[in-house]
Structures are given as structure tokens and as C-alpha cells.
XYZ file of C-alpha atoms in Angstrom:
249
model
C -38.293 3.444 32.419
C -34.615 2.619 33.114
C -32.664 -0.030 31.230
C -32.084 -3.546 32.523
C -28.158 -4.212 33.198
C -29.023 -7.939 33.339
C -29.791 -9.857 30.247
C -31.117 -13.327 29.912
C -31.759 -15.627 27.073
C -35.321 -17.660 27.323
C -37.231 -19.812 24.990
C -40.485 -18.516 25.865
C -42.242 -16.067 22.945
C -41.720 -12.343 24.155
C -44.363 -9.520 23.547
C -45.942 -6.696 25.234
C -47.659 -7.902 28.396
C -46.213 -11.554 27.827
C -45.584 -13.286 31.049
C -42.302 -15.522 31.317
C -41.987 -17.991 33.769
C -38.436 -18.913 35.049
C -36.977 -22.198 35.243
C -35.071 -23.106 38.486
C -31.470 -22.312 37.386
C -33.016 -19.035 36.048
C -34.704 -18.117 39.162
C -31.428 -19.089 41.340
C -29.276 -16.696 39.107
C -31.529 -13.792 39.229
C -32.832 -13.743 42.892
C -30.171 -15.922 44.501
C -27.087 -14.543 42.790
C -28.066 -11.106 41.505
C -30.384 -10.490 44.458
C -33.136 -8.872 42.218
C -36.689 -8.240 43.811
C -39.871 -7.487 42.413
C -39.960 -4.453 40.308
C -36.395 -5.062 38.928
C -35.994 -5.061 35.207
C -34.500 -7.804 33.098
C -33.715 -7.754 29.528
C -34.826 -10.797 27.722
C -34.215 -12.251 24.160
C -34.996 -15.507 22.430
C -33.255 -15.073 19.073
C -36.870 -14.208 17.492
C -38.718 -11.422 19.117
C -36.082 -8.962 19.657
C -34.957 -7.731 23.214
C -37.525 -6.836 25.609
C -37.176 -5.009 29.147
C -38.946 -7.206 31.447
C -40.400 -6.514 35.254
C -39.716 -9.117 37.691
C -43.431 -9.787 39.019
C -42.812 -12.812 40.787
C -39.730 -13.830 42.975
C -39.019 -17.356 44.511
C -36.213 -19.421 45.439
C -37.392 -22.234 42.919
C -39.165 -20.159 40.061
C -40.713 -16.808 39.464
C -42.089 -14.859 36.702
C -41.177 -11.649 34.363
C -43.559 -9.509 32.255
C -42.568 -7.773 29.013
C -42.934 -4.044 29.120
C -41.405 -2.626 26.107
C -39.176 -3.620 23.247
C -35.748 -2.277 23.627
C -34.037 -3.746 20.526
C -35.256 -5.193 17.189
C -34.283 -8.669 16.205
C -30.941 -8.794 14.582
C -29.440 -11.522 12.637
C -25.569 -12.219 11.961
C -24.443 -12.509 8.176
C -24.915 -16.026 6.742
C -21.475 -17.315 8.072
C -20.806 -20.494 9.538
C -17.595 -21.436 11.612
C -16.070 -24.749 10.871
C -13.385 -25.746 13.492
C -11.709 -28.981 14.549
C -12.223 -29.074 18.574
C -9.451 -28.954 20.744
C -8.858 -28.880 24.165
C -11.881 -28.094 26.451
C -11.335 -24.552 27.811
C -9.945 -23.495 24.185
C -12.882 -24.890 22.291
C -15.331 -23.114 24.808
C -13.193 -19.803 23.769
C -13.668 -20.475 20.188
C -17.403 -20.924 20.646
C -17.670 -17.855 22.859
C -15.851 -15.580 20.561
C -17.641 -17.016 17.477
C -20.891 -16.076 18.969
C -19.651 -12.400 20.006
C -18.142 -11.754 16.610
C -21.322 -12.854 14.733
C -21.798 -16.252 13.011
C -25.197 -17.830 12.208
C -23.935 -21.399 12.813
C -21.044 -23.209 14.598
C -19.888 -26.264 12.930
C -17.297 -28.769 14.974
C -15.630 -31.045 12.280
C -13.564 -34.119 12.702
C -10.318 -34.011 10.494
C -7.599 -36.496 10.045
C -5.538 -35.051 13.187
C -8.571 -33.937 15.293
C -7.488 -34.942 18.660
C -10.979 -34.845 20.451
C -13.260 -37.571 19.002
C -16.218 -35.898 20.701
C -17.673 -32.584 21.695
C -19.989 -31.933 24.521
C -22.820 -29.812 22.398
C -24.976 -28.827 25.344
C -21.758 -27.313 27.071
C -20.704 -25.546 23.720
C -24.301 -24.423 23.350
C -24.574 -22.971 26.632
C -21.266 -21.253 26.118
C -22.893 -19.584 23.079
C -25.766 -18.526 25.081
C -23.740 -16.779 27.604
C -21.508 -15.205 25.196
C -24.712 -13.683 23.297
C -26.270 -12.725 26.743
C -22.897 -10.589 27.536
C -22.171 -8.824 24.328
C -25.790 -7.396 23.711
C -26.594 -9.710 20.902
C -30.308 -10.784 20.175
C -29.175 -13.950 18.356
C -27.636 -17.254 19.302
C -25.778 -19.324 16.908
C -26.667 -23.010 16.638
C -23.959 -25.590 17.505
C -23.963 -28.711 15.596
C -23.025 -32.102 16.235
C -19.475 -33.089 15.577
C -19.409 -34.222 11.753
C -16.572 -35.486 9.557
C -15.071 -32.762 7.339
C -14.827 -35.106 4.130
C -18.623 -35.669 4.327
C -19.537 -31.976 4.806
C -17.296 -31.299 1.726
C -18.834 -34.099 -0.140
C -22.387 -32.373 0.244
C -21.226 -28.632 0.281
C -23.926 -26.272 -0.809
C -23.159 -24.802 -4.357
C -23.850 -21.253 -3.379
C -21.757 -21.093 -0.146
C -18.292 -20.144 -0.364
C -15.558 -21.529 2.127
C -12.782 -19.776 3.664
C -9.790 -22.122 4.166
C -7.178 -20.869 6.381
C -3.935 -22.847 5.221
C -1.100 -22.952 7.826
C 1.233 -24.096 5.030
C 1.386 -20.601 3.556
C 2.968 -19.267 6.829
C 5.247 -22.472 7.375
C 6.595 -25.065 4.941
C 6.773 -27.576 7.570
C 3.126 -28.023 7.278
C 3.619 -29.128 3.636
C 3.618 -27.326 0.151
C 0.165 -25.615 -0.583
C -1.379 -26.631 -3.787
C -2.254 -22.908 -4.945
C -1.707 -19.676 -3.775
C -3.655 -17.663 -1.261
C -6.453 -15.526 -2.683
C -7.651 -12.063 -1.649
C -10.843 -12.035 0.286
C -11.440 -8.558 -1.003
C -12.005 -10.147 -4.455
C -14.434 -12.644 -3.100
C -18.306 -12.782 -3.750
C -20.698 -11.835 -1.071
C -23.483 -14.095 -0.058
C -23.400 -17.204 2.103
C -19.689 -18.001 3.620
C -18.014 -20.404 5.963
C -14.679 -20.257 7.626
C -12.906 -23.254 8.286
C -10.001 -23.560 11.047
C -8.061 -26.664 11.174
C -6.806 -28.698 14.502
C -3.591 -28.088 16.361
C -1.784 -30.603 13.957
C -2.680 -28.808 11.121
C -4.578 -30.532 8.149
C -3.308 -33.605 6.316
C -1.818 -33.611 2.861
C -4.899 -35.256 1.370
C -7.309 -32.889 3.107
C -5.040 -29.877 1.811
C -5.212 -31.334 -1.637
C -9.011 -31.737 -1.565
C -9.666 -28.454 -0.076
C -7.395 -26.474 -2.784
C -9.155 -28.500 -5.461
C -12.641 -27.644 -4.146
C -14.640 -25.082 -6.407
C -16.126 -23.033 -3.556
C -12.723 -22.617 -1.585
C -10.686 -19.627 -1.048
C -7.367 -20.389 0.311
C -6.144 -17.338 2.972
C -3.144 -16.524 4.489
C -3.467 -15.605 8.211
C -0.307 -13.370 8.419
C 3.391 -14.678 8.384
C 3.164 -16.672 11.597
C 1.290 -20.008 12.582
C -1.586 -19.218 14.830
C -2.860 -21.358 17.475
C -6.371 -22.567 16.513
C -8.161 -20.557 19.065
C -6.217 -17.420 17.814
C -6.975 -18.353 14.243
C -10.612 -18.676 14.672
C -10.804 -14.861 15.959
C -8.372 -13.889 13.204
C -10.206 -15.383 10.853
C -13.694 -14.180 11.527
C -12.420 -10.949 12.252
C -10.660 -10.630 8.683
C -14.116 -12.156 7.031
C -16.375 -9.573 8.973
C -13.678 -6.534 8.081
C -13.838 -7.449 4.421
C -17.365 -9.181 3.625
C -19.359 -8.802 6.820
C -21.310 -6.610 8.812
C -17.937 -4.646 10.172
C -17.571 -2.717 6.724
């Protein structure tokens, strides 16, 4: 059997012979945009049952049906890594969510810091971008996007077994303030549950930076000798973590 070139994330259970009804938007995409017909193949995943090669068994303008034929990839999961980031402009926030889903995280947590410009985030929009990224990159897992939460409250209830990689821009530029400690080598850090924290465009406040440096689970790191934009920093930090402690090693 040929392999499907189109991948689709669905909520429905998947298994051999399982039929999967299509929502109106999905049917429009497959049959109106991609011009698929009955007998065509589509790769399906739901984040639980792996990837399945499914055949179009019914095609219509407002709906349709796919039937699972065979398992093409076992279910995979990313390392137990969270991304905490302060939302920025819409397009750049979308970029961060997309790249996090592609690189591999288990959870995406938008955080409100003292200098965060965005006071809200469209969770449904961000989750949709995570789904699209997973469909494009071949992943069988879609990270959950949380609602916006205050950073100080997250730190107050921080899990004792989860380390936090804190990307402190003050290590690269003294205009952001004096760090309360020195950067640490990620290669010396323990494996296990982790999170990566990226700050807003204006950086962290003095109080936030001090609290982070004094937190027992925090690993302060320097992302090179130059100040990075928030979206660039997110990609750089996730890449550094994966290459050192994640599934790129």
C-alpha cells in the first residue's frame, strides 16, 4: 500500500477497521482544497493511538468518512519538557508555539511576567497552531497549550522534581541588570522532568530575576554572547536543551 502524503490530527479513536467521521472543515480541506476522492489515503493521528493510514470511504462537501487500514507509526511522546514563555505579538507568538511543537515539548505554558505586553492569549488559536505544526512535521503527539498564568504563582507551586532552565539575558548584556549568580553548564544538569523559561521583550524585572536565581530548581543559562529576540531565544533554548538532555543526544 502506498503511503499517504497528507496528515490529519483527529479526536476520534484509531484502530484497524475503525471509521472516522470528518468535521465540515476537515472535509472541506481534504475534498475541496486538496481534491481527494474516494480511495485516496490520509495519515491520521490523535496523540494516543499512533499514526494510521486511512482510506477515504466517503467524500462530500460537508462531511465524509475515513477508514483506518494499517498502523504506519507507533505512538511517540516527547521528553517531559515544558516551555514557559511570555506572549509577544501574535505572529511571533504563533511562531514560538509552532516551533515548540516541532522541536518537541510536552506542554506549552504562556506566562504573565511584570514586563509582559500581552495581557491575554487566544488559547484556541495557539492550540490550532500546535496541531498544524504536528501535522506538518510528522509528530504523533500534540502538546497541550495552557491558559495564560502568572509567573510568580507558577513558581510558588513549582513541582519539586522539575528543573527549570532560566535564560537570563543579563548574562549577555549588563543593561538588563546584574545577575544574582553565574550561568551553569546544562551538561552538568540532571535528567528528568524539565522546563524552559523565556522572558518577554523587555526582559525580566530585577525582582523576578532575583527570585529565579534563588529558586532551588532553577538552572540559569546564557544563550550566547548576544541578546536574542524572544522567539529566537525560544528556539535556541529548546535546541540547546534537546541537544544536551533531550532526545537529540
